[in-house]
XYZ file of C-alpha atoms in Angstrom:
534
model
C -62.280 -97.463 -81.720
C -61.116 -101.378 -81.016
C -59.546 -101.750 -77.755
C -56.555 -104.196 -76.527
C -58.238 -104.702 -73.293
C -61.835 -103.565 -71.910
C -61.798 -104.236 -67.943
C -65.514 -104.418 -66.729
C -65.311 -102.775 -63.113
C -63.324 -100.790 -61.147
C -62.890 -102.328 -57.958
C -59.965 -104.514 -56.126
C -59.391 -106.481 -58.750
C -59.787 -104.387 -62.282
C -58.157 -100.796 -60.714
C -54.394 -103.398 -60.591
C -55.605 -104.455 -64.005
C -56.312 -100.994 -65.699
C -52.653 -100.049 -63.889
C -50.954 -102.738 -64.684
C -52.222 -103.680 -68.636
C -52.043 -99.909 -69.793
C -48.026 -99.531 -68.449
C -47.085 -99.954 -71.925
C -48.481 -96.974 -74.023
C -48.836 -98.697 -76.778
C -51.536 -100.732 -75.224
C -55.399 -99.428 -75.243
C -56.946 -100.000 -72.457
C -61.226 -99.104 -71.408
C -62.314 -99.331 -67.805
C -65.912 -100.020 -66.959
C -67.125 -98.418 -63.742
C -71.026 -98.720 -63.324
C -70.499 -96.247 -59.893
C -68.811 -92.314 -59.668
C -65.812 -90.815 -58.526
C -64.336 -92.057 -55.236
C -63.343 -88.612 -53.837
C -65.864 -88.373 -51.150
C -65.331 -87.422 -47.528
C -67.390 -91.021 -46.752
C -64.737 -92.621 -48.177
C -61.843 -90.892 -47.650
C -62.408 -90.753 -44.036
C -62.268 -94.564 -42.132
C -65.332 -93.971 -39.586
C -67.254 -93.180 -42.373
C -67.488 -96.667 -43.751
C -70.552 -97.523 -42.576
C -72.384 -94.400 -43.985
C -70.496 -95.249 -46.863
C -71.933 -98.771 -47.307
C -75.295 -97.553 -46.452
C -75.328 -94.825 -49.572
C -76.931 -96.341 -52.191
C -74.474 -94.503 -54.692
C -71.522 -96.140 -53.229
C -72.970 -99.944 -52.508
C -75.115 -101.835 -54.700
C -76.448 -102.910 -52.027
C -77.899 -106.205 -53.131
C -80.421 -108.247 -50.819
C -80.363 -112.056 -49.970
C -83.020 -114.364 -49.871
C -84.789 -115.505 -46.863
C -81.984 -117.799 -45.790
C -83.776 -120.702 -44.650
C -80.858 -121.763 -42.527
C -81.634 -118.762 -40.316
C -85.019 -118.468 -39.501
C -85.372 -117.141 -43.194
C -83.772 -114.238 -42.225
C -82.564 -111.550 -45.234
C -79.173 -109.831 -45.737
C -77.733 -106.489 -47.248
C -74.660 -107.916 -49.486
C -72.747 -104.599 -50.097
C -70.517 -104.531 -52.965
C -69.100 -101.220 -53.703
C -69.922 -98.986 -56.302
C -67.520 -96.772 -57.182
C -63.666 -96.118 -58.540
C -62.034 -98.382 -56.396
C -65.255 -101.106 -55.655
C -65.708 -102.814 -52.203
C -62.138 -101.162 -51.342
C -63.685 -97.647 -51.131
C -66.279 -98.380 -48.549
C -65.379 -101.483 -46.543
C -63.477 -101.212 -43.205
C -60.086 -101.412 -44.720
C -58.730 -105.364 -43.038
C -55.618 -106.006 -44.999
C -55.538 -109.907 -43.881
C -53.548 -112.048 -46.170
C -54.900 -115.742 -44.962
C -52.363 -118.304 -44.680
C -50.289 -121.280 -46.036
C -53.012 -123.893 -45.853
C -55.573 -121.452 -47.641
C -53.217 -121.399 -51.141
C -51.846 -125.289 -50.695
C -55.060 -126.142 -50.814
C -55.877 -124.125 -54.245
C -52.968 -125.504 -55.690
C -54.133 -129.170 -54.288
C -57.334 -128.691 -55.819
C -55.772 -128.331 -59.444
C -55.115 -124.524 -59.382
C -51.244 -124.707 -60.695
C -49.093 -121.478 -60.094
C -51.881 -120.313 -57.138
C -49.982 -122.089 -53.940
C -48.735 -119.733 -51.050
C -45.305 -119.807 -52.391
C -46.155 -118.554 -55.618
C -49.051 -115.886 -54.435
C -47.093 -114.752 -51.558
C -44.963 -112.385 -54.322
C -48.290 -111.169 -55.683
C -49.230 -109.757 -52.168
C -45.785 -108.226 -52.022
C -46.721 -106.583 -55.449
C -49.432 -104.807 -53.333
C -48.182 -103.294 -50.402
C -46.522 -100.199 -49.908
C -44.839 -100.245 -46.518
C -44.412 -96.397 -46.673
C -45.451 -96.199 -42.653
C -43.185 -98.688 -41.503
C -45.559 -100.928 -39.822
C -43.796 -104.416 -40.759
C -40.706 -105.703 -42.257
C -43.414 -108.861 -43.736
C -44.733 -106.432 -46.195
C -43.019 -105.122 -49.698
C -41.585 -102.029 -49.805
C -42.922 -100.646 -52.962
C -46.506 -101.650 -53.491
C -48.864 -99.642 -54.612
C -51.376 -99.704 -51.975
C -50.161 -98.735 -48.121
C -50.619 -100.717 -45.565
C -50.586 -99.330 -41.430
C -51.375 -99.983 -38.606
C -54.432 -98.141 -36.880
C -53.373 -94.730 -35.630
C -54.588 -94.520 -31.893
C -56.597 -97.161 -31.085
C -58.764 -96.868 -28.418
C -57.536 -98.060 -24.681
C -59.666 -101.130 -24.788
C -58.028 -102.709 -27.856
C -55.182 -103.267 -25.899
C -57.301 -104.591 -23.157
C -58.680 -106.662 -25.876
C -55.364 -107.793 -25.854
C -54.264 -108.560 -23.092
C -57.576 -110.930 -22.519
C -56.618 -112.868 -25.887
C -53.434 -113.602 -24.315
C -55.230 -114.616 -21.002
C -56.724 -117.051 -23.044
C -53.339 -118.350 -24.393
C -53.827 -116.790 -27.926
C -50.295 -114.712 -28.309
C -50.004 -111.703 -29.477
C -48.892 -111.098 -32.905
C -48.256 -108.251 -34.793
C -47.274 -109.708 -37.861
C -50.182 -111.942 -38.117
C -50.251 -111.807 -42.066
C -46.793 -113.956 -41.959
C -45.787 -116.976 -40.608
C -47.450 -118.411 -38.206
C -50.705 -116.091 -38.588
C -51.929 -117.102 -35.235
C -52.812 -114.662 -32.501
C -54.432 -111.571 -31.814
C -53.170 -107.816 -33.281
C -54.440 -104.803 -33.514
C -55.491 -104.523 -36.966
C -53.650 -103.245 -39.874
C -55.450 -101.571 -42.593
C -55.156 -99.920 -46.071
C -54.694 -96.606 -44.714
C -51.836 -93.938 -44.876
C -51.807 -91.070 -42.406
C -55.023 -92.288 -41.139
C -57.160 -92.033 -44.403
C -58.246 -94.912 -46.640
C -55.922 -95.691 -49.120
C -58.024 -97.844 -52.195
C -57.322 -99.932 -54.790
C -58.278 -96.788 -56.654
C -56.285 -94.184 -54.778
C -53.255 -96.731 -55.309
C -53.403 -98.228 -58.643
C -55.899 -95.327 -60.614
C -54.837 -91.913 -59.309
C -51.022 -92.002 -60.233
C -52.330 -93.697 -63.772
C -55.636 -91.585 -64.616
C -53.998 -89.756 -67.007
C -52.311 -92.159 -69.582
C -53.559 -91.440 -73.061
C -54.076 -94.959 -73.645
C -56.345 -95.621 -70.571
C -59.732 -94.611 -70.892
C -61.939 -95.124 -67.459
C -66.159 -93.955 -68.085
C -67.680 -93.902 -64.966
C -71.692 -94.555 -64.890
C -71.398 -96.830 -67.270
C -73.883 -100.296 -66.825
C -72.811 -103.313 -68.803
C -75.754 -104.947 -70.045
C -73.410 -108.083 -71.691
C -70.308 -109.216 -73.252
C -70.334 -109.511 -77.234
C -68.667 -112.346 -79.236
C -68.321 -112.989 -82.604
C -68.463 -116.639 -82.958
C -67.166 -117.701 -79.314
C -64.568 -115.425 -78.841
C -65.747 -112.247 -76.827
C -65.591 -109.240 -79.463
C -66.836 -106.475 -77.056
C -68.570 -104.911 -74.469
C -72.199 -103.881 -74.467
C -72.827 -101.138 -72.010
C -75.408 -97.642 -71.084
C -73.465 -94.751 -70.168
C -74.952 -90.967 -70.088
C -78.278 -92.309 -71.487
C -76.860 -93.772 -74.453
C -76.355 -97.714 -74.960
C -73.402 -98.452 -76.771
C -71.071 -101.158 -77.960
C -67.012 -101.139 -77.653
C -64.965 -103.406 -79.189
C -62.115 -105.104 -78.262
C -58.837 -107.157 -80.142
C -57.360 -108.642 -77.469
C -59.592 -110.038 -74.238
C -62.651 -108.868 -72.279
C -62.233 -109.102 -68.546
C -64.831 -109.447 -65.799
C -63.679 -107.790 -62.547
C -67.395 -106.911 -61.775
C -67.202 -108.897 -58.045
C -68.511 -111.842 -57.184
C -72.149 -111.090 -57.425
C -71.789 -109.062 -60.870
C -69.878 -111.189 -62.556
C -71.380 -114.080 -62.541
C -74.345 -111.928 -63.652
C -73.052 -111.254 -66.454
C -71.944 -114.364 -67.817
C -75.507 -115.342 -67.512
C -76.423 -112.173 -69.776
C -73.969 -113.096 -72.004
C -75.017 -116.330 -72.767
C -72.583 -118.749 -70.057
C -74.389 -120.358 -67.503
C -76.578 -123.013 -66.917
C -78.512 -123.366 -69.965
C -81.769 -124.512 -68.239
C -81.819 -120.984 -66.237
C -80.705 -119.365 -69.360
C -83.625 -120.313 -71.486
C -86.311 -120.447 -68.849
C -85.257 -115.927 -69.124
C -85.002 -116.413 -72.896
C -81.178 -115.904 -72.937
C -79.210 -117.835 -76.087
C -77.047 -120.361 -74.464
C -73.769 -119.893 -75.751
C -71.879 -122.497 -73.727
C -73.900 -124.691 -70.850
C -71.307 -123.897 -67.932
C -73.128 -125.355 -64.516
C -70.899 -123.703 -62.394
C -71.726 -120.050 -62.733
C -73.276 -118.362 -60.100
C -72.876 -121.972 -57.890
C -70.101 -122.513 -55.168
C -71.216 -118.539 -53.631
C -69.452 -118.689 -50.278
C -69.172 -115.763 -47.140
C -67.478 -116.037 -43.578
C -70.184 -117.110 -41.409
C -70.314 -114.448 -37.942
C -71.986 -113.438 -35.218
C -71.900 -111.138 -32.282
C -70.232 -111.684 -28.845
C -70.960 -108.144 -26.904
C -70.245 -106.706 -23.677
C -71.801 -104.148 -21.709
C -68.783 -101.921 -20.494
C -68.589 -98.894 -18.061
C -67.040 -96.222 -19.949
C -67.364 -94.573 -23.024
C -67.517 -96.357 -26.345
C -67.871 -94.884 -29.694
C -71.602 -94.888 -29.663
C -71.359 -92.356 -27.041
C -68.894 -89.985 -28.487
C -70.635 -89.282 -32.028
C -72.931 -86.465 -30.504
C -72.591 -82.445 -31.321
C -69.474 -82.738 -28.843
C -67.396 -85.483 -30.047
C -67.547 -85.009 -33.739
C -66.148 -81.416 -32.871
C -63.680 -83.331 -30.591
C -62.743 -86.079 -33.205
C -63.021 -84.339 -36.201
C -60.323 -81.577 -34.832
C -58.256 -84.668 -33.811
C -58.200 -86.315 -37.158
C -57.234 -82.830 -39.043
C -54.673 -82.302 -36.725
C -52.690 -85.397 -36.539
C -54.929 -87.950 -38.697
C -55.663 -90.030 -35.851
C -58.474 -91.131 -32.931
C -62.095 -92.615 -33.809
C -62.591 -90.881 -37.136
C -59.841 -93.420 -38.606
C -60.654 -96.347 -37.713
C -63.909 -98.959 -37.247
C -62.853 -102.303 -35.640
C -59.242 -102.107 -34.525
C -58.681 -105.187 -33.224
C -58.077 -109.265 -35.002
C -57.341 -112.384 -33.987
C -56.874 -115.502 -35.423
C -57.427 -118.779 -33.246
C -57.786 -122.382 -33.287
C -60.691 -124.026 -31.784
C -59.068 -127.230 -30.794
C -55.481 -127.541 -30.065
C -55.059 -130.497 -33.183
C -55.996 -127.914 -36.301
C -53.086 -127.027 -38.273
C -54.151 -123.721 -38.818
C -56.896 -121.110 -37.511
C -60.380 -122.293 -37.778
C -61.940 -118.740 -36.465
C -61.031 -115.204 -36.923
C -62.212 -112.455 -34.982
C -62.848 -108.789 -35.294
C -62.880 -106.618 -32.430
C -64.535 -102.941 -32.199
C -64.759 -100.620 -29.151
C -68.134 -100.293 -30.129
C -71.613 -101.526 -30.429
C -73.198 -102.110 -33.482
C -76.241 -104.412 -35.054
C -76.051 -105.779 -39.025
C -79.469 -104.301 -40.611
C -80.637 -104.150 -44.365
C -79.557 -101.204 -44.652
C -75.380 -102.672 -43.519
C -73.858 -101.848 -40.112
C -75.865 -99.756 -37.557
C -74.381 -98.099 -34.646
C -75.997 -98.691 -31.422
C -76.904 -96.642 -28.326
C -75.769 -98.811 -25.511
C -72.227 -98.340 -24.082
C -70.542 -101.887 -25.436
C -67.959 -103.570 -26.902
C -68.341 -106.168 -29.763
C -65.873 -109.462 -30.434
C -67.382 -111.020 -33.352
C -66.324 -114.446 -34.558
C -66.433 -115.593 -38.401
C -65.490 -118.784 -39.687
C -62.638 -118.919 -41.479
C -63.011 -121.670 -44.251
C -66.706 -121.863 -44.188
C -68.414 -125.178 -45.878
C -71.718 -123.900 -46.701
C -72.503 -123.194 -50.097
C -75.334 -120.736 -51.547
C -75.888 -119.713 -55.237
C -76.736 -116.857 -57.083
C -79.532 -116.944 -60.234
C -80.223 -114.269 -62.626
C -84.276 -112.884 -62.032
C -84.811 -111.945 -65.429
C -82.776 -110.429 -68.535
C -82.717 -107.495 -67.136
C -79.317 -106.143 -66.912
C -81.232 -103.721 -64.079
C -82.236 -106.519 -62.253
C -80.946 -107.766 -58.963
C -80.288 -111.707 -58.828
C -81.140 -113.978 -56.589
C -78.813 -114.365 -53.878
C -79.680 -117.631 -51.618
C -76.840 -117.789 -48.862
C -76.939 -120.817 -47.125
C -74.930 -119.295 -44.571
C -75.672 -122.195 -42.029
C -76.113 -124.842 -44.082
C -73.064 -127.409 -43.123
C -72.804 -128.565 -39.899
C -69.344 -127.620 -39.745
C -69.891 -123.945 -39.796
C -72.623 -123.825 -36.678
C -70.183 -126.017 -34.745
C -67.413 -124.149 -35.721
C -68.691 -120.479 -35.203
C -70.156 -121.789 -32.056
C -66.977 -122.757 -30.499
C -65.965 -119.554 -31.861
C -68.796 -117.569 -29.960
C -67.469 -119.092 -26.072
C -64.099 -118.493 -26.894
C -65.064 -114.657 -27.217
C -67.483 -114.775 -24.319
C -64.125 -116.205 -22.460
C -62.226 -113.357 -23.398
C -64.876 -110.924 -22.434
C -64.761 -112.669 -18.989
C -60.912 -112.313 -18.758
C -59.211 -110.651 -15.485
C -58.148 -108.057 -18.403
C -61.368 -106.864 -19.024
C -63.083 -107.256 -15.833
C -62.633 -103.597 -14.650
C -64.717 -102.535 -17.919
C -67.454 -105.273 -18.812
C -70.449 -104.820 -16.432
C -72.382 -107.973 -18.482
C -73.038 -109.411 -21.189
C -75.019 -107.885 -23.778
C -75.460 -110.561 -26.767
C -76.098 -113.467 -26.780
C -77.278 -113.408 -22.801
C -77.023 -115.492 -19.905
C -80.077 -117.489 -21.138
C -77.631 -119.013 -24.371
C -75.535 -121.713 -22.440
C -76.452 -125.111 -23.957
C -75.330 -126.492 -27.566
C -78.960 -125.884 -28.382
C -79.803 -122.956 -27.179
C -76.374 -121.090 -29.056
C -77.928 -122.884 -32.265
C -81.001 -120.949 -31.794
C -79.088 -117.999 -30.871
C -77.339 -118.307 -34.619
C -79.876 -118.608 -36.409
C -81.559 -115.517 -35.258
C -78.241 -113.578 -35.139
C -75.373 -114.771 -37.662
C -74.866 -113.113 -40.687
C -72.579 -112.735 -43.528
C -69.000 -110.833 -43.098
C -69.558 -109.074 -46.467
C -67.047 -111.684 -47.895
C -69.191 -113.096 -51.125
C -66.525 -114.980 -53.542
C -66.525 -118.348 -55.635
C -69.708 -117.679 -57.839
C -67.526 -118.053 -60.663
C -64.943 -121.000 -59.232
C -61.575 -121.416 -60.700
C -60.480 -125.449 -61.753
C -60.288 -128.439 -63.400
C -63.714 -130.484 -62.100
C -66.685 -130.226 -64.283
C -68.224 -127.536 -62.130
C -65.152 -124.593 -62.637
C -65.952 -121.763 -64.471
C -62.526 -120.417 -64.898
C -58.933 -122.272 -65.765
C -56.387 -121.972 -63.467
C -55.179 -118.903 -65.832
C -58.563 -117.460 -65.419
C -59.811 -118.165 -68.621
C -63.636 -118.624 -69.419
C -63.852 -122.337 -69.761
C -66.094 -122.645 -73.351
C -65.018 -119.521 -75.148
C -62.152 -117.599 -76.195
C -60.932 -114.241 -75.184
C -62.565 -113.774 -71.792
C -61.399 -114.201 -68.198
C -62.829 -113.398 -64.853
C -59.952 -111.997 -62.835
C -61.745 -110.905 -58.987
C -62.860 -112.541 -56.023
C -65.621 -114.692 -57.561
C -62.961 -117.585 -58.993
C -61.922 -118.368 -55.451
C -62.508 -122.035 -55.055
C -62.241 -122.072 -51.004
C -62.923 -119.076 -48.948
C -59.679 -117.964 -47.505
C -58.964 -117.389 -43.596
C -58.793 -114.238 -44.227
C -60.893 -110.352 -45.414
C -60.947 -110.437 -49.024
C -59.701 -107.412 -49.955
C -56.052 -108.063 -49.827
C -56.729 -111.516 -52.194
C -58.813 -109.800 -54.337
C -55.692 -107.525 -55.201
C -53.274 -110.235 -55.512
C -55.774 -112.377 -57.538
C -55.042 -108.511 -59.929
C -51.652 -108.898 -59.531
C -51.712 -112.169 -60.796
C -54.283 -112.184 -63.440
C -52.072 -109.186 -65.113
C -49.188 -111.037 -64.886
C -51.049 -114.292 -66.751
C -52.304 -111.795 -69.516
C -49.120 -110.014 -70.311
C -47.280 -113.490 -70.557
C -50.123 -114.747 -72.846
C -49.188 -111.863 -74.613
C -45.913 -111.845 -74.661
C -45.813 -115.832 -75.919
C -48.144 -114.645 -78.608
C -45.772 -112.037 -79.907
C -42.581 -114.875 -79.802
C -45.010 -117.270 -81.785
């Protein structure tokens, strides 16, 4: 059977794709998914995101290099694995970034991507069905809430914020987007509401959409240079579909360039020292790999956290909660963001932080709860400068790449996070929270100087599980992508997910990653639609 359209991964990005290309049944459409069904009780229940991120079946769970901007330190890089991707186990942010984020696309060469013209693409996402905020379209597929619940010391968080004077704004994804919140989240009724739950579930069934689940591209097949297919194993078996129409990656930003390289489109020094035919030398791929650079502020506080209550006793007491009125810690991780400026003469936020009632340490194996009674303000920088890349090991479609971060690498990011780090030690030193905080927990008493919070970094940052730009959308000799998303070198192929971002966004990437969807449909069905009026 010849497809229209074969989508290579289910996550953020290719579930709006699958919905949106296979709307008109007279268009065949096959979905890749290397990962399972989403319908787990890890998923569908918030608090279960870490355990979620930690299950190799759900998280590919790739590893960094020793990152020798921090003490050559290595990193977990989750991406999820699963109907639904990184959507189904990450801690559910919906943060849209602002106006100087898109601009500066669109500046860049990127016509059509400004905030004017993606702002109606985030719209095309969000279901407002709870009511949280008039900002948000109505009809969406994918709801957006606000925490049910949140713990007493979110407010407190707060209140210290606006201490600080940071003001508090609920409808921080809007105009301006600075202040503090609690956080709103891809949730509905206080269970996680996907990409997949959204844009698959109400679709699964159309007989021209066909989604196989365990099945492992190994590369994309062209005839000439136009991409003809998709090579893939599924149930044992390798096998080849074709496809009339286009091939689209959606595989994230650490799979997708990946597979480029397996198919041919990459640097062609790397490609032939692994014995790969170079079908078009593209530089780019697999360069430009950007995250939000963090690290953790934390507290020592006098009552309860989290950490405390998930014994015997409180998962009685908070799983009865949650199946009563879908509320309280099982639905919900962090519950608290803010969005700041360093310095008083930045247009826009340099910093964002998350806040969680909770203490918790970053570990190979993702996010690890910790025993100590504390509460954690981390601080990530928002348009981060430092640049890593990603390499392929070997052929091996099995293989892991390389992943070198470079998560400190510019100057601007350690300067940036570390004005980013006292600002949250000032706010865990507010009047708000002094009848909590007994001391501070990370980074210490001993980390005062310039220096001595460099050193502190370097032992301590990590990533925010934010990978994008591996396969950068442009116009510059190193792009990988057109502004319409289109393979630069080939016909019939685009990359439509978080990897052609050109500039890390101030902002999670899930909620971009569906817009970048909504927008890639909405380039193929016009390409489409031209071709039929031709």
């Amino acid at each position: 059977m010849t497809w229209d359209y074969i989508i290579i991964g289910a996550g953020s990005a290719g579930c709006v794709l699958a919905n949106r290309l296979s709307a008109d049944p007279a268009t065949k459409v096959l979905l890749l998914e290397a990962g399972g069904s989403d319908k787990k009780l890890n998923i569908w229940m918030p608090a279960l995101a870490f355990k979620a991120m930690a299950d190799k079946r759900t998280n590919w769970k790739f590893m960094s290099e020793p990152d020798p901007t921090r003490n050559n330190r290595r990193d977990m890089v989750p991406r999820g694995k699963g109907l639904g991707g990184s959507s189904s186990i990450n801690a559910m942010f919906y943060v849209r970034g602002n106006r100087g984020d898109y601009d500066h696309w669109a500046q860049l060469g990127n016509r059509g991507w400004s905030y004017d013209e993606i702002l109606p693409f985030f719209k095309k996402v969000e279901g407002n069905r709870d009511g949280v905020s008039d900002i948000y379209g109505k009809d969406g597929a994918v709801v957006v809430s606000q925490v049910r619940k949140p713990p007493k010391l979110a407010y407190v968080y707060l209140e210290a914020m606006k201490e600080l004077g940071y003001p508090i704004n609920p409808a921080y994804n809007a105009e301006p987007t600075e202040g503090a919140a609690i956080i709103h989240v891809t949730q509905h009724r206080g269970t996680r509401f996907s990409a997949a739950r959204g844009y698959l579930d109400p679709i699964k069934k159309r007989p021209n959409l066909k989604i196989v689940t365990g099945a492992v591209v190994r590369r994309i097949v062209f005839e000439g240079r136009r991409a003809s297919g998709v090579e893939y194993e599924a149930a044992g078996r390798v096998q080849t579909d074709l496809c009339g129409r286009e091939v689209i990656l959606s595989a994230s930003a650490i799979n997708s360039p990946k597979l480029l390289m397996l198919s041919g489109i990459g640097p062609q020094a790397q490609l032939r020292e692994h014995g790969i035919e170079v079908l078009h030398d593209s530089p780019g791929v697999g360069r430009n790999l950007q995250e939000h650079a963090s690290t953790q502020v934390k507290a020592f506080v006098n009552i309860k956290t989290a950490n405390q209550e998930f014994n015997l006793r409180g998962k009685l007491k908070y799983g009865l909660q949650f199946i009563f009125d879908r509320s309280g810690y099982a639905t919900y991780t962090y519950t608290g963001v803010g969005l700041v400026r360093t310095r008083p003469d930045l247009e826009y936020p340099d910093i964002q932080y998350h806040f969680g009632a909770f203490s918790a340490n970053y570990t190979h194996d993702g996010i690890e709860m910790q025993r100590e009674a504390a509460i954690n303000l981390q601080p990530n920088v928002n348009n981060s400068r430092s640049r890593g890349f990603l390499e392929l090991r070997s052929a091996d479609p099995n293989e892991q790449p390389k992943i070198q971060l470079n998560l400190l690498s510019d100057p601007y990011d350690v300067q940036t996070l570390m004005a980013g780090g006292r600002i949250a030690r000032a706010a865990l030193n507010t009047k708000a929270f002094a009848p909590y905080v007994t001391g501070e927990c990370k980074p210490g008493k001993d980390v005062q100087t310039d220096d001595e919070w460099i050193a502190y970094m370097r032992e301590n940052a990590s990533g925010s599980y934010h990978p994008c730009g591996t396969c950068k959308m442009g116009i510059d000799p190193a792009a990988v992508v057109t502004p319409d998303l289109k393979v630069i070198g080939v016909e019939g192929l685009r990359v439509v997910d978080s990897s052609i971002i050109p500039q890390i966004p101030s902002c999670n990437l899930n909620a971009i990653s569906m817009a970048i969807g909504e927008k890639g449909a909405e380039l193929i069905l016009r390409d489409r639609s031209q071709q039929a009026a031709a």
